[in-house]
Short mmCIF file of C-alpha atoms in Angstrom, two decimals:
data_model
loop_
_atom_site.label_atom_id
_atom_site.label_comp_id
_atom_site.label_asym_id
_atom_site.label_seq_id
_atom_site.Cartn_x
_atom_site.Cartn_y
_atom_site.Cartn_z
CA MET A 1 55.65 -14.52 -64.46
CA LYS A 2 57.75 -13.33 -67.42
CA SER A 3 55.39 -10.42 -68.12
CA VAL A 4 55.62 -9.33 -64.48
CA LYS A 5 59.42 -9.33 -64.64
CA LYS A 6 59.31 -7.28 -67.86
CA PHE A 7 56.90 -4.83 -66.21
CA ILE A 8 59.14 -4.44 -63.15
CA ASN A 9 62.21 -3.95 -65.34
CA LYS A 10 60.39 -1.21 -67.25
CA ILE A 11 59.50 0.58 -64.00
CA LEU A 12 63.06 0.24 -62.66
CA LYS A 13 64.45 1.70 -65.87
CA LYS A 14 62.03 4.63 -65.63
CA ILE A 15 63.03 5.25 -62.01
CA ALA A 16 66.73 5.03 -62.87
CA ALA A 17 66.31 7.51 -65.74
CA PHE A 18 64.37 9.87 -63.47
CA LEU A 19 67.04 9.67 -60.75
CA ASN A 20 69.80 10.26 -63.29
CA LYS A 21 68.02 13.40 -64.51
CA ALA A 22 67.54 14.60 -60.93
CA TYR A 23 71.21 14.01 -60.09
CA ASP A 24 72.32 15.79 -63.28
CA ARG A 25 70.12 18.79 -62.41
CA ASP A 26 71.51 18.87 -58.85
CA TRP A 27 75.07 18.56 -60.09
CA TYR A 28 74.74 21.33 -62.69
CA GLY A 29 72.96 23.47 -60.11
CA HIS A 30 75.99 23.21 -57.80
CA LEU A 31 78.50 24.14 -60.50
#
């Protein structure tokens, strides 16, 4: 159970980082 939680957290962090990069790109593109 703990390993599954760790795995999910890792994926969520990767998604969050990806979204942050996408938002940054969008934001700079609009400037």
